[in-house]
Short mmCIF file of C-alpha atoms and ligand atoms in Angstrom, two decimals:
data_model
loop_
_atom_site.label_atom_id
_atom_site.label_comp_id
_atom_site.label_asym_id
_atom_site.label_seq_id
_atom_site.Cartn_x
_atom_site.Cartn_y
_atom_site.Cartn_z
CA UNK S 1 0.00 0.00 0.00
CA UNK S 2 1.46 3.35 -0.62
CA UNK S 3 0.72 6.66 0.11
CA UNK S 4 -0.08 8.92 -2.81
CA UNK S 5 -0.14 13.13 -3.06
CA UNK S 6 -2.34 14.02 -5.56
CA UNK S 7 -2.46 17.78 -6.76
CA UNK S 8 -5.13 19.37 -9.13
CA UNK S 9 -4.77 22.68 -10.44
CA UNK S 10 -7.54 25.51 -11.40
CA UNK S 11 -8.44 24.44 -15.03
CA UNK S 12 -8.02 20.03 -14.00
CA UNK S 13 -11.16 21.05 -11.46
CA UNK S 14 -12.71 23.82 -13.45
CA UNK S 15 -16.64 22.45 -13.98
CA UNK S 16 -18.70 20.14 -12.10
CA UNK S 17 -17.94 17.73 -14.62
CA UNK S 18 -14.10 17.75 -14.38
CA UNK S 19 -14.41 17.70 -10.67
CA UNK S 20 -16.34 14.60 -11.02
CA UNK S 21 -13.72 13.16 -13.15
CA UNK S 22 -10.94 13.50 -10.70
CA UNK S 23 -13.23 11.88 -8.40
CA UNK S 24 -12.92 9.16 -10.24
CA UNK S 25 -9.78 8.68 -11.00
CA UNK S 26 -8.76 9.53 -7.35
CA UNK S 27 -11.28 7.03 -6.23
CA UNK S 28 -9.67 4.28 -8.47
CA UNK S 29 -6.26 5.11 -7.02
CA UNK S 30 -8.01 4.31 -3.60
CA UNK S 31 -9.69 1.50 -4.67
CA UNK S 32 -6.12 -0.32 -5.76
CA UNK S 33 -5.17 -0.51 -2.03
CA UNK S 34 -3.20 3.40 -1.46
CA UNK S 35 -3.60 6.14 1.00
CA UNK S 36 -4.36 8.91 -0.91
CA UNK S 37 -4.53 13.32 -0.11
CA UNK S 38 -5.78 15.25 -2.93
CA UNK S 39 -4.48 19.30 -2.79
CA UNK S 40 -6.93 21.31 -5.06
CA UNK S 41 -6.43 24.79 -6.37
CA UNK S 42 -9.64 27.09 -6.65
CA UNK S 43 -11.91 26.07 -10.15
CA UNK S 44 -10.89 27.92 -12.94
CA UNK S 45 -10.03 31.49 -12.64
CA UNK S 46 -11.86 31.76 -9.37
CA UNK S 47 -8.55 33.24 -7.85
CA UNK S 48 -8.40 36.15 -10.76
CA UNK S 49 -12.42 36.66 -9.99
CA UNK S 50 -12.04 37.06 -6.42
CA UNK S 51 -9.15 39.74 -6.98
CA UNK S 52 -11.33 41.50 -9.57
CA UNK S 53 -14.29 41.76 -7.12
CA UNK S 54 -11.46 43.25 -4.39
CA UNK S 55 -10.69 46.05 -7.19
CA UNK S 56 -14.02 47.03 -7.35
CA UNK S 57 -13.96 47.83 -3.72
CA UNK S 58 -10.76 49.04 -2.85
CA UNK S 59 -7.15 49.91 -4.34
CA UNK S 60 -6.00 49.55 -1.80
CA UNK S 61 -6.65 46.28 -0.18
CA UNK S 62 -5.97 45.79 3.68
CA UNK S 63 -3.47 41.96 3.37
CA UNK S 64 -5.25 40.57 5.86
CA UNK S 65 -8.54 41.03 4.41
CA UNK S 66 -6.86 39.88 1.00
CA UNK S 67 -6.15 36.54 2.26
CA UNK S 68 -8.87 36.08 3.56
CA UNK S 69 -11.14 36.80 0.45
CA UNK S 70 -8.47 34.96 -2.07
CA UNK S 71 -8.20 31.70 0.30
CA UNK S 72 -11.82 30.82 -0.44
CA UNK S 73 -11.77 29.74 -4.04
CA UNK S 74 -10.40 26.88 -2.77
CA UNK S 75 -12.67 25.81 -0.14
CA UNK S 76 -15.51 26.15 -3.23
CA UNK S 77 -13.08 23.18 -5.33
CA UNK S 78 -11.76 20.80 -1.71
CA UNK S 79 -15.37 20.55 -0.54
CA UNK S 80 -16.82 20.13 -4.00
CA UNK S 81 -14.29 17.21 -4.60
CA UNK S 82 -15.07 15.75 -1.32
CA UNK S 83 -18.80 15.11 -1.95
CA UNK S 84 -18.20 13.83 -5.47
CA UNK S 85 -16.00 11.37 -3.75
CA UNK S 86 -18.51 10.41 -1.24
CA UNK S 87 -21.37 10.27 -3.56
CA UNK S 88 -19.62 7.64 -5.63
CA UNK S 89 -18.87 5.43 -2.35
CA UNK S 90 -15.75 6.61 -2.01
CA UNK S 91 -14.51 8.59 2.40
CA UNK S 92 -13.48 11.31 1.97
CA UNK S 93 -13.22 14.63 4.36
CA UNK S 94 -12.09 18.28 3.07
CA UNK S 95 -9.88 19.86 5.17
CA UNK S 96 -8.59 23.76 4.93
CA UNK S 97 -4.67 24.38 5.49
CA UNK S 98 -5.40 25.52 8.83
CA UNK S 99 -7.23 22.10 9.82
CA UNK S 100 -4.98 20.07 8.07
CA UNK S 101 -1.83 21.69 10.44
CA UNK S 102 0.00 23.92 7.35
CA UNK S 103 1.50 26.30 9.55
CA UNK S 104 3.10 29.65 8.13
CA UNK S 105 5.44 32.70 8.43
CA UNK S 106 3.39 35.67 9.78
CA UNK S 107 3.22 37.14 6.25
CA UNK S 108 0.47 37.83 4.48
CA UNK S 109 -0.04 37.21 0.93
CA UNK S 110 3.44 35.29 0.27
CA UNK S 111 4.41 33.44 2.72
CA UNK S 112 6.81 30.20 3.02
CA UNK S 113 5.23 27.13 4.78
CA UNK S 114 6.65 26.75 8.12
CA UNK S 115 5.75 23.06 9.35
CA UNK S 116 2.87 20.64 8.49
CA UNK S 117 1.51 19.48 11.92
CA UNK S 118 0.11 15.94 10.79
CA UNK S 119 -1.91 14.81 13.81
CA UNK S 120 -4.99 15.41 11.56
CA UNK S 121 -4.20 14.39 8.61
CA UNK S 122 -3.51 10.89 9.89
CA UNK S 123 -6.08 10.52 11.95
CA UNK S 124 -8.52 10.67 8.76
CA UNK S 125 -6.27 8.81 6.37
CA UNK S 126 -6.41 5.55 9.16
CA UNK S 127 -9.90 6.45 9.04
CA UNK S 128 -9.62 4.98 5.71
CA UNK S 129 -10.36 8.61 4.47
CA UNK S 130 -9.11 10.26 0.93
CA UNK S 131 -8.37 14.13 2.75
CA UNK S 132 -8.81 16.92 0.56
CA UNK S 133 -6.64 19.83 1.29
CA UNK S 134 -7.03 23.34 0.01
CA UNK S 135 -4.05 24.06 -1.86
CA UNK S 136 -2.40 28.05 -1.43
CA UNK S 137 -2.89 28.25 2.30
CA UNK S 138 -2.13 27.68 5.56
CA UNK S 139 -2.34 29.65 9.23
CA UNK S 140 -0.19 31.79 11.23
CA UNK S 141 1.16 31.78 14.40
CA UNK S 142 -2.13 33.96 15.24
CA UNK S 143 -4.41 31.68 13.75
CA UNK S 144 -5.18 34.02 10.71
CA UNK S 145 -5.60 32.52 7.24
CA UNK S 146 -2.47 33.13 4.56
CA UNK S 147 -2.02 32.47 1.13
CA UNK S 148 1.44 31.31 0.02
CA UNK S 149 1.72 33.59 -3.24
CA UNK S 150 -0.28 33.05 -6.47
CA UNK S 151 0.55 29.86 -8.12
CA UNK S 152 1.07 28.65 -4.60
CA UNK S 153 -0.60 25.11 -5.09
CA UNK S 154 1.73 23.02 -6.45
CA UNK S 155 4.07 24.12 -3.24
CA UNK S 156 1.42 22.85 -1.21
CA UNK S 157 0.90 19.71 -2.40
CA UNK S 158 5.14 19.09 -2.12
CA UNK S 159 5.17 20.20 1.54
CA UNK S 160 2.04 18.01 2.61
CA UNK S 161 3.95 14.84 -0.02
CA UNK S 162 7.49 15.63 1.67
CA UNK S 163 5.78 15.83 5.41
CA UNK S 164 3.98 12.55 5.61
CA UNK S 165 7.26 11.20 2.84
CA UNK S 166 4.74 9.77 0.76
CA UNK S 167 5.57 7.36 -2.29
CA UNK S 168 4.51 9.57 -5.09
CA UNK S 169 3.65 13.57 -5.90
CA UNK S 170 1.33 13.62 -9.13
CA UNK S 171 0.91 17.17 -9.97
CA UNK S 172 -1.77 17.25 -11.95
CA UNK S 173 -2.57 19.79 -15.00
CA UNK S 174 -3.62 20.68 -18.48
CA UNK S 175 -0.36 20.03 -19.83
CA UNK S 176 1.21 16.65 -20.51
CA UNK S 177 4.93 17.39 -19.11
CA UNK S 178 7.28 20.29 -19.16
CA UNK S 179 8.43 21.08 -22.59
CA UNK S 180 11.32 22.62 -23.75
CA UNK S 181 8.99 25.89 -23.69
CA UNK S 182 5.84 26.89 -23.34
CA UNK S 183 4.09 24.93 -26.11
CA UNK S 184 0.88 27.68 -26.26
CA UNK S 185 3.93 29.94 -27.53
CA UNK S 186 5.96 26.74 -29.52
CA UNK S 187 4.06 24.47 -30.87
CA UNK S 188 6.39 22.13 -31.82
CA UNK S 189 8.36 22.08 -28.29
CA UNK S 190 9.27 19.08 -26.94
CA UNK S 191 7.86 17.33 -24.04
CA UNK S 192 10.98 16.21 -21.45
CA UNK S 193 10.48 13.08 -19.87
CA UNK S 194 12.63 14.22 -16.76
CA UNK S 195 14.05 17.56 -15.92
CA UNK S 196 16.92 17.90 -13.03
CA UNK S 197 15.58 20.33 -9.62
CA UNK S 198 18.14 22.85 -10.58
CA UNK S 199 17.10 23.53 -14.21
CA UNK S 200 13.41 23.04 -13.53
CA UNK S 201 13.33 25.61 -10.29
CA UNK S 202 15.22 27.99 -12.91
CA UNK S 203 12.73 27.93 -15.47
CA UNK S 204 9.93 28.47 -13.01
CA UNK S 205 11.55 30.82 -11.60
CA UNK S 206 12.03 32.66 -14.62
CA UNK S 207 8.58 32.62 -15.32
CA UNK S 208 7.44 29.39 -16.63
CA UNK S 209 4.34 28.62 -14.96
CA UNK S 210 3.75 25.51 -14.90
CA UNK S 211 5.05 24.15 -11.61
CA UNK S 212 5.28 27.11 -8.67
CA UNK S 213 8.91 27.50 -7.82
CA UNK S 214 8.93 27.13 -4.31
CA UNK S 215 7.83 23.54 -5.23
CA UNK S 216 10.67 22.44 -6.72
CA UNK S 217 12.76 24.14 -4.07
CA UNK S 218 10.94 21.90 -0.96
CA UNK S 219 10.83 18.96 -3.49
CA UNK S 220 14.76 19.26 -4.08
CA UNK S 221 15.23 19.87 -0.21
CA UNK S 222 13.15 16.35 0.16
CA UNK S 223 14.33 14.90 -2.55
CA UNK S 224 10.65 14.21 -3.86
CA UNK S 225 10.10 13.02 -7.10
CA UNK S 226 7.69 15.27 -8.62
CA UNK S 227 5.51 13.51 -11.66
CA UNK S 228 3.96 16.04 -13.20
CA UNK S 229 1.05 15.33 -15.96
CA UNK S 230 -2.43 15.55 -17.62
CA UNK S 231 -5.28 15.12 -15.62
CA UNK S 232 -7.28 13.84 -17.95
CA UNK S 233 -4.96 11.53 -19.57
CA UNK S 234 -3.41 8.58 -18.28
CA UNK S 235 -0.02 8.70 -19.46
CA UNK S 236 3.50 9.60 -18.01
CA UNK S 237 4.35 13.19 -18.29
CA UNK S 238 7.78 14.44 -16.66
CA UNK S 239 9.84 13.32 -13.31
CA UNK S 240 11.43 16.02 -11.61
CA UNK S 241 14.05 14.66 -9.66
CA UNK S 242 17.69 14.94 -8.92
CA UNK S 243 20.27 14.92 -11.54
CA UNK S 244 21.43 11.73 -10.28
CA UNK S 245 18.24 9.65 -9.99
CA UNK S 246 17.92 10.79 -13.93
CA UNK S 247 20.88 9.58 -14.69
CA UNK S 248 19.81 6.27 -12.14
CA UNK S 249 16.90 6.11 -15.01
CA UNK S 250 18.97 6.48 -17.81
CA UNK S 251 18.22 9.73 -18.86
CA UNK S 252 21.78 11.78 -18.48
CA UNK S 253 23.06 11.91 -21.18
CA UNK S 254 21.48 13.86 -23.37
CA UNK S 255 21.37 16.47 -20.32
CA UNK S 256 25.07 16.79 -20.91
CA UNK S 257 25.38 17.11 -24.33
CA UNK S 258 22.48 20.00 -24.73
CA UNK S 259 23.41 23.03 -23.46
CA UNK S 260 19.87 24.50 -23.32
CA UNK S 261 17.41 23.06 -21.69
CA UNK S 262 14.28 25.15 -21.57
CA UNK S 263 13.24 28.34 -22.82
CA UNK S 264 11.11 30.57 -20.25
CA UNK S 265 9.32 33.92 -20.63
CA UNK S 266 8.18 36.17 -17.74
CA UNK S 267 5.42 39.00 -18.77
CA UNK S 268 4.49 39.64 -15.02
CA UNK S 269 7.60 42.14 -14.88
CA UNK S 270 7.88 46.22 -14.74
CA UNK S 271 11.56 48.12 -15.46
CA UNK S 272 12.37 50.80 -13.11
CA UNK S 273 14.96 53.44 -14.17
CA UNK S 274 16.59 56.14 -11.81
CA UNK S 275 18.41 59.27 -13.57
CA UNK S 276 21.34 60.53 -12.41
CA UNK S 277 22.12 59.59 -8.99
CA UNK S 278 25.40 60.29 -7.49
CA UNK S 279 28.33 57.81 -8.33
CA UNK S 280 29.30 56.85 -4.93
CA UNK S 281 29.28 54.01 -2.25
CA UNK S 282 26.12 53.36 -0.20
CA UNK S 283 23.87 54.66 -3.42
CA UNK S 284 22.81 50.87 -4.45
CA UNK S 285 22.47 49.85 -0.93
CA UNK S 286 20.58 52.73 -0.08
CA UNK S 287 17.96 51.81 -3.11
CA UNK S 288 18.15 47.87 -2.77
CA UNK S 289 18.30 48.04 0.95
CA UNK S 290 14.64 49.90 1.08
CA UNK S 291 13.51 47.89 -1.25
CA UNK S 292 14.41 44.40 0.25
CA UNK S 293 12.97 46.08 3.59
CA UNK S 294 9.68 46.21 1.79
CA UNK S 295 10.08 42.55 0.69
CA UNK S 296 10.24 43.38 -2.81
CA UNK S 297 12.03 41.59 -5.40
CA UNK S 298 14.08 43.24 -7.33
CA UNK S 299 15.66 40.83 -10.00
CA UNK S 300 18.15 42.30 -12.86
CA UNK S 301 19.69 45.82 -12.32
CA UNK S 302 22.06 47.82 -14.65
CA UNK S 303 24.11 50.83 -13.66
CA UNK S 304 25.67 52.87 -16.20
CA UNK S 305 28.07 55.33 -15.73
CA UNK S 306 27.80 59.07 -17.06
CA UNK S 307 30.91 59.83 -19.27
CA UNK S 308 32.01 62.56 -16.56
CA UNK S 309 31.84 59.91 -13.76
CA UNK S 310 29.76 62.38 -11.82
CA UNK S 311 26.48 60.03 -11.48
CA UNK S 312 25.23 57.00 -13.20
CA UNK S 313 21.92 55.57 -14.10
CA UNK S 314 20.38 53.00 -12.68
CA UNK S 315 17.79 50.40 -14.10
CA UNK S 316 15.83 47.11 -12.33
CA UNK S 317 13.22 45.06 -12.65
CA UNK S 318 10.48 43.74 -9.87
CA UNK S 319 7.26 41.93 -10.30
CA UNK S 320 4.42 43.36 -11.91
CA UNK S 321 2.40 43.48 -8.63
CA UNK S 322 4.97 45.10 -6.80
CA UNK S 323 5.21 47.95 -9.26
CA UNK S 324 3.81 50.61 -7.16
CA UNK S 325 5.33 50.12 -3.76
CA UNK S 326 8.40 49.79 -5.47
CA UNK S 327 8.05 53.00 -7.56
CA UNK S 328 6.74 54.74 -4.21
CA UNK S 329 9.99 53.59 -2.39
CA UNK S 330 12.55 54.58 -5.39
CA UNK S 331 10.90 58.10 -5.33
CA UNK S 332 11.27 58.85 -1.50
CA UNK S 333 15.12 57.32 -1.86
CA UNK S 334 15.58 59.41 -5.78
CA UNK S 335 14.72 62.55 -3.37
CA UNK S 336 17.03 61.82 -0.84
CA UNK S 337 19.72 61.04 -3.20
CA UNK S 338 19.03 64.14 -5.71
CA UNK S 339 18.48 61.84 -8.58
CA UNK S 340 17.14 63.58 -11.21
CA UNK S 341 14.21 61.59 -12.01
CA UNK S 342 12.37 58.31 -11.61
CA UNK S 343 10.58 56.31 -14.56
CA UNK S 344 9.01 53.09 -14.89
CA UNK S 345 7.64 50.93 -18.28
CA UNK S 346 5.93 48.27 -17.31
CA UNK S 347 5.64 46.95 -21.94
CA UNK S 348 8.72 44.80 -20.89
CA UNK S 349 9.35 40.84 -20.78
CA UNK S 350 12.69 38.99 -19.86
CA UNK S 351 13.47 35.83 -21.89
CA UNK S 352 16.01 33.58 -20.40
CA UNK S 353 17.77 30.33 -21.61
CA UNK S 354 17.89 27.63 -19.02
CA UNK S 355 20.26 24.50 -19.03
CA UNK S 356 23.14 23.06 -17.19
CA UNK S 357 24.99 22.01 -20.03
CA UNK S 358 26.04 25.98 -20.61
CA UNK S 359 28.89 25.38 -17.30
CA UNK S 360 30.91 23.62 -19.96
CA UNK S 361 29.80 25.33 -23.42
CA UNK S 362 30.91 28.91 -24.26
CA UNK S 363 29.37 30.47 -27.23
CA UNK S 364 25.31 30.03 -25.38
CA UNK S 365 24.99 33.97 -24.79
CA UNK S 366 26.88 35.01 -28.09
CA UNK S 367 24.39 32.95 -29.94
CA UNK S 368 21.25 34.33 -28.12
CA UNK S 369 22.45 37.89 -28.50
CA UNK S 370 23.08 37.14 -32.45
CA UNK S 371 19.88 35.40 -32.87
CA UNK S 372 17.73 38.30 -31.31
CA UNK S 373 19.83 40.26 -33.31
CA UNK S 374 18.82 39.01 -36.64
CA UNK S 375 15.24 39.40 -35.90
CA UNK S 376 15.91 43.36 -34.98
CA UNK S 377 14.51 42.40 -31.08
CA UNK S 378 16.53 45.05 -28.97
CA UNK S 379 18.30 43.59 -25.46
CA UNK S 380 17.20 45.99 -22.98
CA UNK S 381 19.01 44.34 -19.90
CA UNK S 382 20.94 40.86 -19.60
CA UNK S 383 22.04 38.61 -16.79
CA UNK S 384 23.39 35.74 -16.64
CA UNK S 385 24.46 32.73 -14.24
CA UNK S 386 25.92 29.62 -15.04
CA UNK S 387 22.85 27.90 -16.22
CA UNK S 388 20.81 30.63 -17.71
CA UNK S 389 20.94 33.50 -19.96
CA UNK S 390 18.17 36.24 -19.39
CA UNK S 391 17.34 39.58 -21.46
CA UNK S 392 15.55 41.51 -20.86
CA UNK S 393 13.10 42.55 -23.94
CA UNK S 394 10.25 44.64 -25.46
CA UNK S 395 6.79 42.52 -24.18
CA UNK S 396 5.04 42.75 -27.58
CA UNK S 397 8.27 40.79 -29.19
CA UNK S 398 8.84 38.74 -26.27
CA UNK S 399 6.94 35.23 -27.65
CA UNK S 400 8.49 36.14 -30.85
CA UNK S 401 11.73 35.74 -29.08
CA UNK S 402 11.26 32.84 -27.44
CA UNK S 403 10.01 31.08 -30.76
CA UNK S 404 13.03 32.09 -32.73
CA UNK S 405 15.86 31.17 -29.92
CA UNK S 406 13.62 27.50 -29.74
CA UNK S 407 14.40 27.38 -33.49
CA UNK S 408 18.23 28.42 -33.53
CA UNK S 409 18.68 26.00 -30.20
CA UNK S 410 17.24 23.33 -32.43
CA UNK S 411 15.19 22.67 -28.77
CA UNK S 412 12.16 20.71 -30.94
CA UNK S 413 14.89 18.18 -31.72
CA UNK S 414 16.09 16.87 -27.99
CA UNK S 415 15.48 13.44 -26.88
P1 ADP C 1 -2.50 24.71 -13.02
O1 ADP C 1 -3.74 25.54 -13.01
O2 ADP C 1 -2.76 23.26 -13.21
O3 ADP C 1 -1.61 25.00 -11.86
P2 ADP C 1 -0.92 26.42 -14.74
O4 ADP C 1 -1.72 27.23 -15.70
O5 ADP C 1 -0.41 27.11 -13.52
O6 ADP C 1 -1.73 25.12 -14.36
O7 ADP C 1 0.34 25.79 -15.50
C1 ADP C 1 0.16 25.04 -16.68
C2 ADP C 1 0.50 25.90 -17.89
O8 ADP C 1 1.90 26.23 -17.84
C3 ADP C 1 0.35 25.21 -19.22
O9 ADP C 1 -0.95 25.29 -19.73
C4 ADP C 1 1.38 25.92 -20.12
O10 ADP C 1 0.77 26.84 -21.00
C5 ADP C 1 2.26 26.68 -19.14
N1 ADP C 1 3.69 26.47 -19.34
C6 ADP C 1 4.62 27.45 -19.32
N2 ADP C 1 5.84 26.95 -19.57
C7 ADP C 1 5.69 25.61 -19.76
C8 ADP C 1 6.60 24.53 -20.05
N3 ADP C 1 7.91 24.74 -20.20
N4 ADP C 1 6.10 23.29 -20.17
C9 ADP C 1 4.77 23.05 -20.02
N5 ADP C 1 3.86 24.02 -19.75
C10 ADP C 1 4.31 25.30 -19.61
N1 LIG C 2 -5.63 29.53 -6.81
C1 LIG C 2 -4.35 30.11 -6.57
C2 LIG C 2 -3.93 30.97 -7.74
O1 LIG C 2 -4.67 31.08 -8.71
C3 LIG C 2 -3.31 29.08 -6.25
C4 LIG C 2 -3.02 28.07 -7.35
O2 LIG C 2 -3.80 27.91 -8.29
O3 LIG C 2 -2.00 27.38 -7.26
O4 LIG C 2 -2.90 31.58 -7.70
MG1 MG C 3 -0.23 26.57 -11.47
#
């Protein structure tokens, strides 16, 4: 008997119908003789809905009250699942995070999963129960509800797999696998049949959505094979695991011979520029160090330097959502500093290559650059690491790019 996570995201449990059909197939898990917890996200775009009703009353939402509204979506899709279960013979209880012992940092709107207190949990599952968990949230150390950042899910349904060290993580969605990149932008990527934690928490990172990157990042720390695949089909989709179970599987090699892995794009990002601020020590900290205060991300920055060497320029990017605090916070600091002005575009995108296979090939980032190049897509901003390669681009060209660096990587063509 083992004991299986289950996780199903917005669009797998989207209608009545598709809710039912989980049911099912969670039910025939059961029947075979495993334990099994189900983590739901909210149906649909229940999530977007319940932020778009919050607009309409406030723009300025309290983050308290925010939580509190967005955890609900899925309490609508664990209960919902729970009686389809029952009313096709099958236990099964619904429990929120809070019940089912998902403990948080006192943070509202992003915060990281603390500890999963099981007592609960087991009790049901010897109960002979399937236990639905609401996916996205847990409680603080006050007892208040708190969502775990949007896309939040998937990280769920890792922490409550790694906490009880269950067999097997299915993440569930309305993809097959991870392809080399986003195949609603390429149609012709290529599904992997395993991808290594590093390269995989990369590309989420770096804005591929498909698994939430603090999932990898617990799965990795757990070593927990993530399998993620279609929920309505039955076939394998992708194992996310360590390099060396892949290679265990027989599936290094062609890891070290391609030097690109993945191709991501982020659109959730805004460009912040500050004008001539004086070219001395403390200026960045001064700027980062508010900003990081504020817990917001800043991810790629460029400084360049006035031909006088008076003052330089600065440029950065954060997430979308954090566009406005961040702008707030650079404007305060631009006054203190004298800067001559603050600006922000929000029409940008950042494309990044992903693979580890770059450590030992040179040549990756010329051949990005040149490719972009011949297509006339300007580089706004690069950075790179050792296994990715990210510019910074124009949004409206930004699938555009990704399609043409799939082509020139010959990425359709890996094994
Ligand atoms: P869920 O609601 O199940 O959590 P998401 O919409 O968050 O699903 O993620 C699945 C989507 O991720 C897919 O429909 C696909 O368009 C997108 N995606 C982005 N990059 C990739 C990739 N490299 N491989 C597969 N899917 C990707
Ligand atoms: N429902 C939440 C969201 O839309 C969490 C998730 O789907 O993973 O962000
Ligand atoms: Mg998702």
């Amino acid at each position: 008997m083992a004991l299986i996570v289950h996780k199903y995201g917005g669009t797998s449990v989207g209608t009545p119908e598709k809710i039912k059909n989980v049911a099912a197939r969670v039910k025939s898990v059961r029947d075979a003789g495993n334990s099994v917890v189900v983590v739901v996200s909210a149906m649909g775009h229940t999530t977007d809905e319940l932020i778009e009703l919050m607009h309409q009353v406030t723009t300025d939402p309290d983050p308290r009250e925010y939580d509190m509204l967005v955890s609900t979506g899925e309490q609508v899709s664990a209960s919902l699942l729970a009686m389809a279960l029952q009313s096709i013979g099958c236990p099964a209880i619904s429990l929120t995070g809070g019940q089912a012992g998902v403990v948080t940092e006192d943070i509202y709107r992003k915060a990281r999963i603390k500890e999963i207190k099981l007592d609960r949990l087991k009790k049901e599952l010897k109960a002979g129960k399937v236990v639905v968990i609401t996916g996205f949230q847990g409680v603080d150390s006050k007892g208040d509800i708190i969502t775990i950042g949007r896309g939040g899910s998937d990280t769920s349904a890792v922490a409550v797999a790694a906490a009880l060290k269950a067999d097997v993580c299915d993440i569930y969605t309305d993809v097959d696998g991870v392809y080399t990149a986003d195949p609603r932008i390429v149609p012709n990527a290529k599904k992997l049949k395993y991808i290594s934690y590093e390269e995989m928490l990369e590309l989420a990172s770096l804005g591929a959505q498909v698994l939430h990157p603090r999932s990898v990042e617990c799965a990795s720390i757990y070593n927990m094979v993530i399998h993620l695949r279609h929920s309505q089909k039955p076939d394998e989709g992708t194992y996310i695991m360590s390099a060396s179970q892949i290679e265990k599987m027989g599936g290094s090699k062609m890891e070290k011979q391609a030097a690109v892995r993945g191709i991501a794009l982020d659109e959730n990002i805004a460009k912040i520029g500050l004008l001539n601020v004086p070219d001395q020590p403390g200026t960045a900290a001064k700027i980062f160090g508010a900003l990081a205060l504020a817990k917001i991300n800043v991810d790629m920055i460029v400084q360049s330097i006035h031909s006088d060497g008076s003052a330089a320029d600065m440029a950065f990017t954060v997430d979308r959502p954090d566009v406005k605090k961040a702008l707030d916070i650079t404007e305060q600091i631009a006054k203190a500093l004298n800067a001559s002005k603050v600006v922000s575009d929000a029409d940008v995108c950042k494309v990044s290559l992903v693979g580890i296979g770059m450590v030992s090939q040179p040549g990756t980032a010329a051949k990005m650059f040149e490719t972009l190049a011949q297509e006339k897509i300007n580089i706004q901003m690069i950075t790179t690491s050792e296994i990715k390669i990210s510019c910074v681009v124009k949004k409206e060209l930004g699938k555009k790019a990704v399609q043409v660096l799939h082509a020139a990587f010959g990425l359709e063509k890996v094994a």
